[in-house]
Amino acid sequence: MNTNNTVKCPNCKEVFKVDDSVYTDIVKQVRDQQFQDELNNRLETANREKQSALQLKEAELKHTFQELLAQKQREIEDLKHKSKSELVEEVSKKDRLIQELQSKIDKSETEKKLELQQAVSALEKQKDQLANDIKLKEAEKENLEKSLKEEFRLEKDHIAKTLQLKDEEIERLKDYKQKLSTKMLGETLEQHCETTFNQLRATAFPNAYFEKDNDASNGTKGDYIYRETDQNSNEIISIMFEMKNENDQTVTKKKNEDFFAKLDKDRNNKGCEYAVLVSLLEADNELYNTGIVDVSYKYPKMYVIRPQFFIPMITVLRNAGMKSLEYKTELSIIRNQNIDITNFEDKIEDFKKGFARNYDLASRQFGEAIKEIDKTMTHLQKTKDALLASVNNLRLANNKAEDLTIKKLTYNNPTMKDKFNALEE
């Protein structure tokens, strides 16, 4: 039952609100009055039955008395013709018969009074039993309502908290998938990459150059240039970086392919060996979400990565460059010593195969990771939908609990139904 209830007056038809306590008192008064009326009706019925039985018995006795009187008159006429002794004997018989009939009448009166007293006592017991049953049902109903309300409140709070946690998890996973673990809190993608690199510069890249490309003499310029040399000033690797970010509210969406030509031009103008596009564009494109994407089929030595692969990309290309530098050094020594370069070419080929195999393994692992993220998001979304459906079912259950009445509780219960039908009559 709701906290506020509306009651319509049967006389003036005015609707007014009452709270739970007032409503319970009204229901109790109505039920007590109904029980009292029912008891009075049954007592009146019992009295009427008693009066009817007494009247019937009185009529029967009068009829019997009339018959006896008529019979006595006939007997008196007959006795006139009999002797005195015979008359005395007949009178004695008739007196005994009259006494027997009077005794039967007195016994019948006593039995009627006893039956009436038993009927009244049974009605009193039935009234007390019904009153106790109603009080018990009222107590059970109140306990049930309190229990249902408390369970609903706890379940509602639990579901609300769970939904909040699921929403936060879904938003976090969406942000993770779109931005892939990069912390862009008020920073641009360029600042993020530069900060990430500088955190590792002193330990992992002591001989590396990583600065913004400020030379626009050829008409365009890239974002950052990475160069690294060995102790002998031999260049190990050089990379032209382009960073592209996009606001989620941007109407016109750009594609990664739109920047390939410019990146290749900037790479050639600045004499860099590799070109890497660090991009948050096309957030829902599974190709770019799988890991390091090699686009050398369009432009040589060009790769597209998400920001979390920024350092791994430099590391992979740097390791490859260092191996290549080692092989170049060995090749120079071999050439100076006029040694056959067959083994060198085999090593180069082995390196290429090993690099390709490692790259393929890394790509598959990144792809599996992205698939697992998508599965997790799908599962969380299904969980959220299920919880929302649970909230709707709890709301329906609450409505049913509020619509709960004594008559519905006694549905298909013949005993209680007969009792309440009798009360309504």
Coordinates of C-alpha atoms in Angstrom, one line a residue:
M1 CA 0.0 0.0 0.0
N2 CA 1.2 3.5 -0.8
T3 CA 2.0 6.0 1.9
N4 CA -1.0 8.1 1.0
N5 CA -4.3 6.5 0.2
T6 CA -7.5 8.1 -1.3
V7 CA -10.9 7.3 0.1
K8 CA -14.1 8.2 -1.7
C9 CA -17.1 9.1 0.5
P10 CA -20.2 7.0 -0.6
N11 CA -22.6 9.9 0.3
C12 CA -21.0 13.2 -0.9
K13 CA -18.6 11.4 -3.4
E14 CA -15.7 13.5 -2.1
V15 CA -12.2 12.0 -2.4
F16 CA -9.8 12.7 0.4
K17 CA -6.4 11.3 1.4
V18 CA -5.6 9.2 4.5
D19 CA -2.3 7.8 5.7
D20 CA -1.6 4.2 6.7
S21 CA -2.6 4.5 10.3
V22 CA -5.9 6.2 9.7
Y23 CA -6.7 3.8 6.8
T24 CA -5.9 0.8 9.1
D25 CA -8.2 2.2 11.9
I26 CA -11.0 2.7 9.4
V27 CA -10.7 -0.8 8.0
K28 CA -10.6 -2.2 11.6
Q29 CA -13.7 -0.3 12.6
V30 CA -15.6 -1.4 9.5
R31 CA -14.6 -5.0 10.1
D32 CA -15.6 -4.9 13.8
Q33 CA -18.9 -3.3 12.9
Q34 CA -19.5 -6.0 10.2
F35 CA -18.8 -8.8 12.8
Q36 CA -21.1 -7.2 15.3
D37 CA -23.9 -6.8 12.7
E38 CA -23.3 -10.4 11.7
L39 CA -23.6 -11.6 15.3
N40 CA -26.7 -9.6 15.9
N41 CA -28.2 -10.9 12.7
R42 CA -27.5 -14.5 13.7
L43 CA -28.9 -13.9 17.2
E44 CA -32.1 -12.4 15.8
T45 CA -32.3 -15.4 13.4
A46 CA -31.8 -17.8 16.3
N47 CA -34.6 -16.0 18.3
R48 CA -36.9 -16.1 15.4
E49 CA -36.3 -19.8 14.9
K50 CA -36.9 -20.3 18.6
Q51 CA -40.2 -18.4 18.5
S52 CA -41.2 -20.3 15.4
A53 CA -40.4 -23.6 17.0
L54 CA -42.3 -22.6 20.2
Q55 CA -45.3 -21.4 18.2
L56 CA -45.2 -24.6 16.2
K57 CA -44.9 -26.7 19.3
E58 CA -47.7 -24.7 21.0
A59 CA -49.9 -25.3 17.9
E60 CA -49.2 -29.0 18.0
L61 CA -49.9 -29.1 21.7
K62 CA -53.2 -27.2 21.2
H63 CA -54.1 -29.6 18.4
T64 CA -53.3 -32.6 20.5
F65 CA -55.1 -31.0 23.4
Q66 CA -58.2 -30.5 21.3
E67 CA -58.1 -34.0 20.1
L68 CA -57.7 -35.3 23.6
L69 CA -60.5 -33.0 24.7
A70 CA -62.8 -34.3 22.0
Q71 CA -61.7 -37.9 22.8
K72 CA -62.4 -37.2 26.5
Q73 CA -65.8 -35.9 25.7
R74 CA -66.5 -39.0 23.7
E75 CA -65.2 -41.1 26.6
I76 CA -67.4 -39.1 29.1
E77 CA -70.4 -39.9 26.9
D78 CA -69.3 -43.5 26.9
L79 CA -68.7 -43.4 30.7
K80 CA -72.2 -42.3 31.4
H81 CA -73.2 -45.7 30.4
K82 CA -70.5 -47.4 32.6
S83 CA -70.3 -48.1 36.3
K84 CA -68.8 -45.8 38.9
S85 CA -65.7 -48.0 39.4
E86 CA -65.0 -48.1 35.7
L87 CA -65.3 -44.3 35.6
V88 CA -62.8 -43.9 38.5
E89 CA -60.3 -46.1 36.7
E90 CA -60.8 -44.3 33.4
V91 CA -60.2 -40.9 35.1
S92 CA -57.0 -42.2 36.7
K93 CA -55.7 -43.3 33.4
K94 CA -56.6 -40.0 31.8
D95 CA -54.8 -38.1 34.7
R96 CA -51.7 -40.2 34.2
L97 CA -51.8 -39.5 30.5
I98 CA -52.2 -35.8 31.1
Q99 CA -49.2 -35.8 33.5
E100 CA -47.1 -37.7 30.9
L101 CA -48.0 -35.2 28.2
Q102 CA -47.2 -32.3 30.6
S103 CA -43.8 -33.9 31.4
K104 CA -43.1 -34.2 27.6
I105 CA -44.0 -30.5 27.1
D106 CA -41.7 -29.4 30.0
K107 CA -38.9 -31.6 28.6
S108 CA -39.4 -30.1 25.1
E109 CA -39.2 -26.6 26.6
T110 CA -35.9 -27.5 28.4
E111 CA -34.4 -29.0 25.2
K112 CA -35.3 -25.9 23.2
K113 CA -33.7 -23.6 25.8
L114 CA -30.6 -25.8 25.8
E115 CA -30.4 -25.8 22.0
L116 CA -30.8 -22.0 22.0
Q117 CA -28.0 -21.6 24.6
Q118 CA -25.7 -24.0 22.6
A119 CA -26.4 -22.1 19.4
V120 CA -25.6 -18.7 21.1
S121 CA -22.4 -20.2 22.6
A122 CA -21.4 -21.6 19.2
L123 CA -22.0 -18.1 17.6
E124 CA -20.0 -16.5 20.3
K125 CA -17.1 -18.9 19.7
Q126 CA -17.3 -18.4 16.0
K127 CA -17.3 -14.6 16.4
D128 CA -14.2 -14.9 18.6
Q129 CA -12.5 -17.2 16.2
L130 CA -13.3 -15.0 13.2
A131 CA -12.0 -11.9 15.2
N132 CA -8.8 -13.8 16.0
D133 CA -8.4 -14.9 12.4
I134 CA -8.8 -11.3 11.1
K135 CA -6.3 -10.0 13.6
L136 CA -3.9 -12.7 12.6
K137 CA -4.4 -11.9 8.9
E138 CA -4.0 -8.2 9.6
A139 CA -0.7 -8.9 11.4
E140 CA 0.5 -11.2 8.6
K141 CA -0.5 -8.6 6.0
E142 CA 1.4 -5.8 7.9
N143 CA 4.4 -8.0 8.3
L144 CA 4.3 -9.0 4.6
E145 CA 3.9 -5.4 3.5
K146 CA 6.9 -4.3 5.7
S147 CA 9.0 -7.2 4.5
L148 CA 8.1 -6.6 0.8
K149 CA 8.8 -2.9 1.2
E150 CA 12.1 -3.5 2.9
E151 CA 13.2 -6.1 0.4
F152 CA 12.2 -3.8 -2.5
R153 CA 14.1 -0.9 -1.0
L154 CA 17.2 -3.0 -0.4
E155 CA 17.0 -4.6 -3.9
K156 CA 16.4 -1.1 -5.5
D157 CA 19.4 0.4 -3.7
H158 CA 21.5 -2.6 -4.7
I159 CA 20.4 -2.4 -8.3
A160 CA 20.9 1.3 -8.4
K161 CA 24.4 0.9 -7.1
T162 CA 25.1 -2.0 -9.5
L163 CA 23.8 0.0 -12.5
Q164 CA 26.0 2.9 -11.5
L165 CA 29.1 0.7 -11.3
K166 CA 28.2 -1.0 -14.6
D167 CA 27.6 2.4 -16.3
E168 CA 31.0 3.6 -15.0
E169 CA 32.6 0.4 -16.2
I170 CA 31.0 0.7 -19.7
E171 CA 32.1 4.3 -20.0
R172 CA 35.6 3.4 -18.9
L173 CA 35.8 0.6 -21.4
K174 CA 34.3 2.8 -24.2
D175 CA 36.9 5.4 -23.4
Y176 CA 39.6 2.7 -23.2
K177 CA 38.6 1.4 -26.7
Q178 CA 38.4 4.8 -28.2
K179 CA 41.5 6.3 -26.7
L180 CA 43.1 3.0 -25.8
S181 CA 44.5 3.6 -22.4
T182 CA 45.9 7.1 -23.1
K183 CA 45.4 9.7 -20.4
M184 CA 44.4 12.8 -22.3
L185 CA 43.4 14.8 -19.2
G186 CA 43.5 18.3 -20.7
E187 CA 46.5 17.3 -22.9
T188 CA 46.8 17.1 -26.7
L189 CA 47.9 13.9 -28.3
E190 CA 51.3 15.5 -29.1
Q191 CA 51.8 16.5 -25.5
H192 CA 50.9 13.0 -24.4
C193 CA 53.4 11.3 -26.7
E194 CA 56.1 13.8 -25.8
T195 CA 55.6 13.3 -22.1
T196 CA 55.5 9.5 -22.5
F197 CA 58.8 9.6 -24.4
N198 CA 60.5 12.0 -22.0
Q199 CA 59.6 9.7 -19.1
L200 CA 61.8 7.0 -20.6
R201 CA 64.4 9.2 -22.5
A202 CA 67.1 9.1 -19.8
T203 CA 67.0 5.3 -19.3
A204 CA 65.8 3.8 -22.6
F205 CA 66.8 6.4 -25.2
P206 CA 69.9 8.2 -24.0
N207 CA 71.3 8.8 -27.5
A208 CA 67.9 9.7 -29.2
Y209 CA 66.7 12.9 -30.7
F210 CA 62.9 13.5 -30.4
E211 CA 61.7 17.0 -31.1
K212 CA 59.0 18.8 -33.0
D213 CA 59.5 19.4 -36.7
N214 CA 59.7 23.2 -37.1
D215 CA 61.1 23.3 -40.6
A216 CA 58.4 24.2 -43.0
S217 CA 60.7 25.3 -45.8
N218 CA 59.3 22.7 -48.2
G219 CA 55.7 23.8 -47.7
T220 CA 54.7 21.3 -45.0
K221 CA 56.2 19.8 -41.9
G222 CA 55.5 16.8 -39.7
D223 CA 54.8 16.8 -36.0
Y224 CA 57.9 15.1 -34.5
I225 CA 61.1 13.6 -35.7
Y226 CA 62.9 10.7 -34.0
R227 CA 66.6 10.0 -34.7
E228 CA 69.0 7.8 -32.9
T229 CA 72.7 7.2 -33.5
D230 CA 75.3 4.9 -31.9
Q231 CA 78.5 6.0 -30.2
N232 CA 80.2 6.4 -33.5
S233 CA 77.5 8.8 -34.8
N234 CA 76.2 6.2 -37.2
E235 CA 72.4 6.6 -37.6
I236 CA 70.5 3.6 -36.2
I237 CA 67.0 4.7 -37.1
S238 CA 64.9 7.8 -38.1
I239 CA 61.2 8.2 -37.9
M240 CA 58.8 10.9 -39.0
F241 CA 55.8 11.1 -36.6
E242 CA 52.4 12.5 -37.3
M243 CA 49.8 12.8 -34.4
K244 CA 46.1 13.1 -35.2
N245 CA 43.4 13.4 -32.6
E246 CA 39.7 14.3 -33.1
N247 CA 37.0 15.6 -30.8
D248 CA 34.0 13.2 -30.3
Q249 CA 31.7 16.1 -31.2
T250 CA 33.3 16.9 -34.5
V251 CA 30.7 16.8 -37.3
T252 CA 33.1 16.1 -40.2
K253 CA 35.1 13.0 -39.4
K254 CA 38.6 12.5 -40.9
K255 CA 40.1 9.2 -41.9
N256 CA 43.6 8.0 -41.4
E257 CA 44.2 7.6 -45.2
D258 CA 43.6 11.3 -45.6
F259 CA 47.1 11.9 -44.0
F260 CA 49.2 9.2 -45.7
A261 CA 50.3 11.3 -48.6
K262 CA 51.4 14.3 -46.5
L263 CA 53.2 12.0 -44.0
D264 CA 55.1 10.3 -46.8
K265 CA 56.1 13.6 -48.3
D266 CA 57.3 14.9 -44.9
R267 CA 59.3 11.7 -44.4
N268 CA 61.1 12.1 -47.7
N269 CA 61.7 15.8 -47.3
K270 CA 63.3 15.3 -43.9
G271 CA 65.2 12.1 -44.9
C272 CA 63.6 9.8 -42.4
E273 CA 63.6 6.0 -42.9
Y274 CA 60.1 5.3 -41.4
A275 CA 56.8 7.2 -41.2
V276 CA 54.4 6.5 -38.3
L277 CA 50.9 8.0 -37.9
V278 CA 49.8 8.0 -34.2
S279 CA 46.0 8.4 -34.5
L280 CA 42.8 8.4 -32.6
L281 CA 40.7 8.7 -35.7
E282 CA 38.2 6.1 -36.8
A283 CA 37.8 4.8 -33.2
D284 CA 35.4 2.1 -34.3
N285 CA 37.6 0.7 -37.1
E286 CA 38.7 -2.8 -36.1
L287 CA 41.7 -2.7 -38.5
Y288 CA 43.3 0.1 -36.6
N289 CA 42.2 -1.2 -33.2
T290 CA 44.0 -4.5 -33.6
G291 CA 47.5 -3.2 -33.1
I292 CA 50.3 -2.0 -35.3
V293 CA 49.0 -1.6 -38.9
D294 CA 51.5 -1.8 -41.7
V295 CA 50.3 0.3 -44.7
S296 CA 53.5 -0.2 -46.7
Y297 CA 51.3 -1.5 -49.6
K298 CA 50.4 2.2 -50.2
Y299 CA 53.5 4.0 -48.9
P300 CA 56.9 2.3 -48.1
K301 CA 57.8 1.8 -44.4
M302 CA 54.7 3.5 -43.1
Y303 CA 52.7 2.4 -40.1
V304 CA 49.5 3.4 -38.3
I305 CA 49.3 2.9 -34.5
R306 CA 47.1 3.9 -31.5
P307 CA 48.8 6.0 -28.8
Q308 CA 49.4 3.0 -26.5
F309 CA 51.7 1.5 -29.1
F310 CA 53.8 4.7 -29.4
I311 CA 56.8 3.4 -27.3
P312 CA 56.5 -0.2 -28.5
M313 CA 56.6 1.0 -32.1
I314 CA 59.8 3.0 -31.5
T315 CA 61.3 0.0 -29.6
V316 CA 60.5 -2.5 -32.4
L317 CA 61.9 -0.2 -35.2
R318 CA 64.9 0.7 -33.0
N319 CA 65.8 -2.9 -32.4
A320 CA 65.4 -3.7 -36.1
G321 CA 67.6 -0.7 -36.9
M322 CA 70.3 -1.8 -34.4
K323 CA 70.3 -5.3 -35.9
S324 CA 70.5 -3.8 -39.3
L325 CA 73.4 -1.5 -38.2
E326 CA 75.2 -4.6 -36.8
Y327 CA 74.7 -6.4 -40.1
K328 CA 75.9 -3.3 -42.0
T329 CA 79.0 -3.1 -39.9
E330 CA 79.7 -6.8 -40.4
L331 CA 79.0 -6.3 -44.2
S332 CA 81.6 -3.5 -44.2
I333 CA 84.2 -5.7 -42.5
I334 CA 83.5 -8.6 -44.8
R335 CA 83.7 -6.5 -47.8
N336 CA 87.0 -5.0 -46.6
Q337 CA 88.3 -8.5 -46.1
N338 CA 86.9 -9.8 -49.4
I339 CA 84.8 -12.4 -47.6
D340 CA 81.8 -14.1 -49.2
I341 CA 78.6 -12.2 -48.3
T342 CA 76.4 -15.3 -48.7
N343 CA 76.1 -15.8 -45.0
F344 CA 75.3 -12.1 -44.5
E345 CA 72.4 -12.3 -46.9
D346 CA 71.2 -15.4 -45.1
K347 CA 71.3 -13.6 -41.8
I348 CA 69.5 -10.6 -43.3
E349 CA 66.8 -13.0 -44.6
D350 CA 66.6 -14.8 -41.3
F351 CA 66.2 -11.4 -39.6
K352 CA 63.4 -10.4 -42.0
K353 CA 61.6 -13.6 -41.4
G354 CA 62.0 -13.3 -37.6
F355 CA 60.9 -9.7 -37.6
A356 CA 57.9 -10.6 -39.8
R357 CA 57.0 -13.5 -37.5
N358 CA 57.3 -11.4 -34.3
Y359 CA 55.3 -8.7 -35.9
D360 CA 52.6 -11.2 -36.9
L361 CA 52.5 -12.6 -33.4
A362 CA 52.2 -9.1 -31.8
S363 CA 49.4 -8.2 -34.2
R364 CA 47.4 -11.3 -33.4
Q365 CA 47.9 -10.7 -29.7
F366 CA 46.7 -7.1 -30.0
G367 CA 43.8 -8.3 -32.0
E368 CA 42.8 -10.9 -29.4
A369 CA 43.1 -8.2 -26.7
I370 CA 40.7 -5.9 -28.6
K371 CA 38.2 -8.7 -29.2
E372 CA 38.2 -9.5 -25.4
I373 CA 37.5 -5.8 -24.7
D374 CA 34.6 -5.9 -27.2
K375 CA 33.2 -9.1 -25.5
T376 CA 33.5 -7.5 -22.1
M377 CA 31.6 -4.4 -23.2
T378 CA 28.9 -6.6 -24.8
H379 CA 28.6 -8.7 -21.6
L380 CA 28.4 -5.5 -19.4
Q381 CA 25.7 -4.1 -21.7
K382 CA 23.7 -7.3 -21.5
T383 CA 24.1 -7.2 -17.7
K384 CA 22.9 -3.6 -17.6
D385 CA 19.8 -4.5 -19.7
A386 CA 19.1 -7.5 -17.5
L387 CA 19.3 -5.3 -14.4
L388 CA 17.0 -2.7 -16.0
A389 CA 14.5 -5.5 -16.7
S390 CA 14.9 -6.6 -13.1
V391 CA 14.0 -3.1 -11.9
N392 CA 10.8 -3.2 -14.1
N393 CA 9.9 -6.6 -12.6
L394 CA 10.4 -5.3 -9.1
R395 CA 8.3 -2.3 -9.9
L396 CA 5.5 -4.7 -11.1
A397 CA 5.9 -6.8 -8.0
N398 CA 5.7 -3.7 -5.8
N399 CA 2.5 -2.7 -7.6
K400 CA 1.0 -6.2 -7.0
A401 CA 2.0 -5.9 -3.3
E402 CA 0.3 -2.6 -3.1
D403 CA -2.8 -4.0 -4.8
L404 CA -2.9 -6.9 -2.3
T405 CA -6.3 -7.2 -0.5
I406 CA -7.8 -9.6 1.9
K407 CA -10.3 -10.8 -0.7
K408 CA -7.4 -11.6 -3.1
L409 CA -5.6 -13.4 -0.3
T410 CA -8.8 -15.6 0.2
Y411 CA -9.3 -16.3 -3.5
N412 CA -9.9 -20.0 -4.0
N413 CA -10.2 -20.4 -0.2
P414 CA -13.9 -21.5 0.2
T415 CA -13.9 -21.2 4.0
M416 CA -12.6 -17.6 4.2
K417 CA -14.6 -16.7 1.1
D418 CA -17.8 -17.8 2.7
K419 CA -17.0 -15.9 5.8
F420 CA -16.4 -12.7 4.0
N421 CA -19.4 -13.2 1.7
A422 CA -21.5 -13.6 4.8
L423 CA -20.0 -10.4 6.2
E424 CA -20.8 -8.5 3.0
E425 CA -24.4 -9.7 3.2

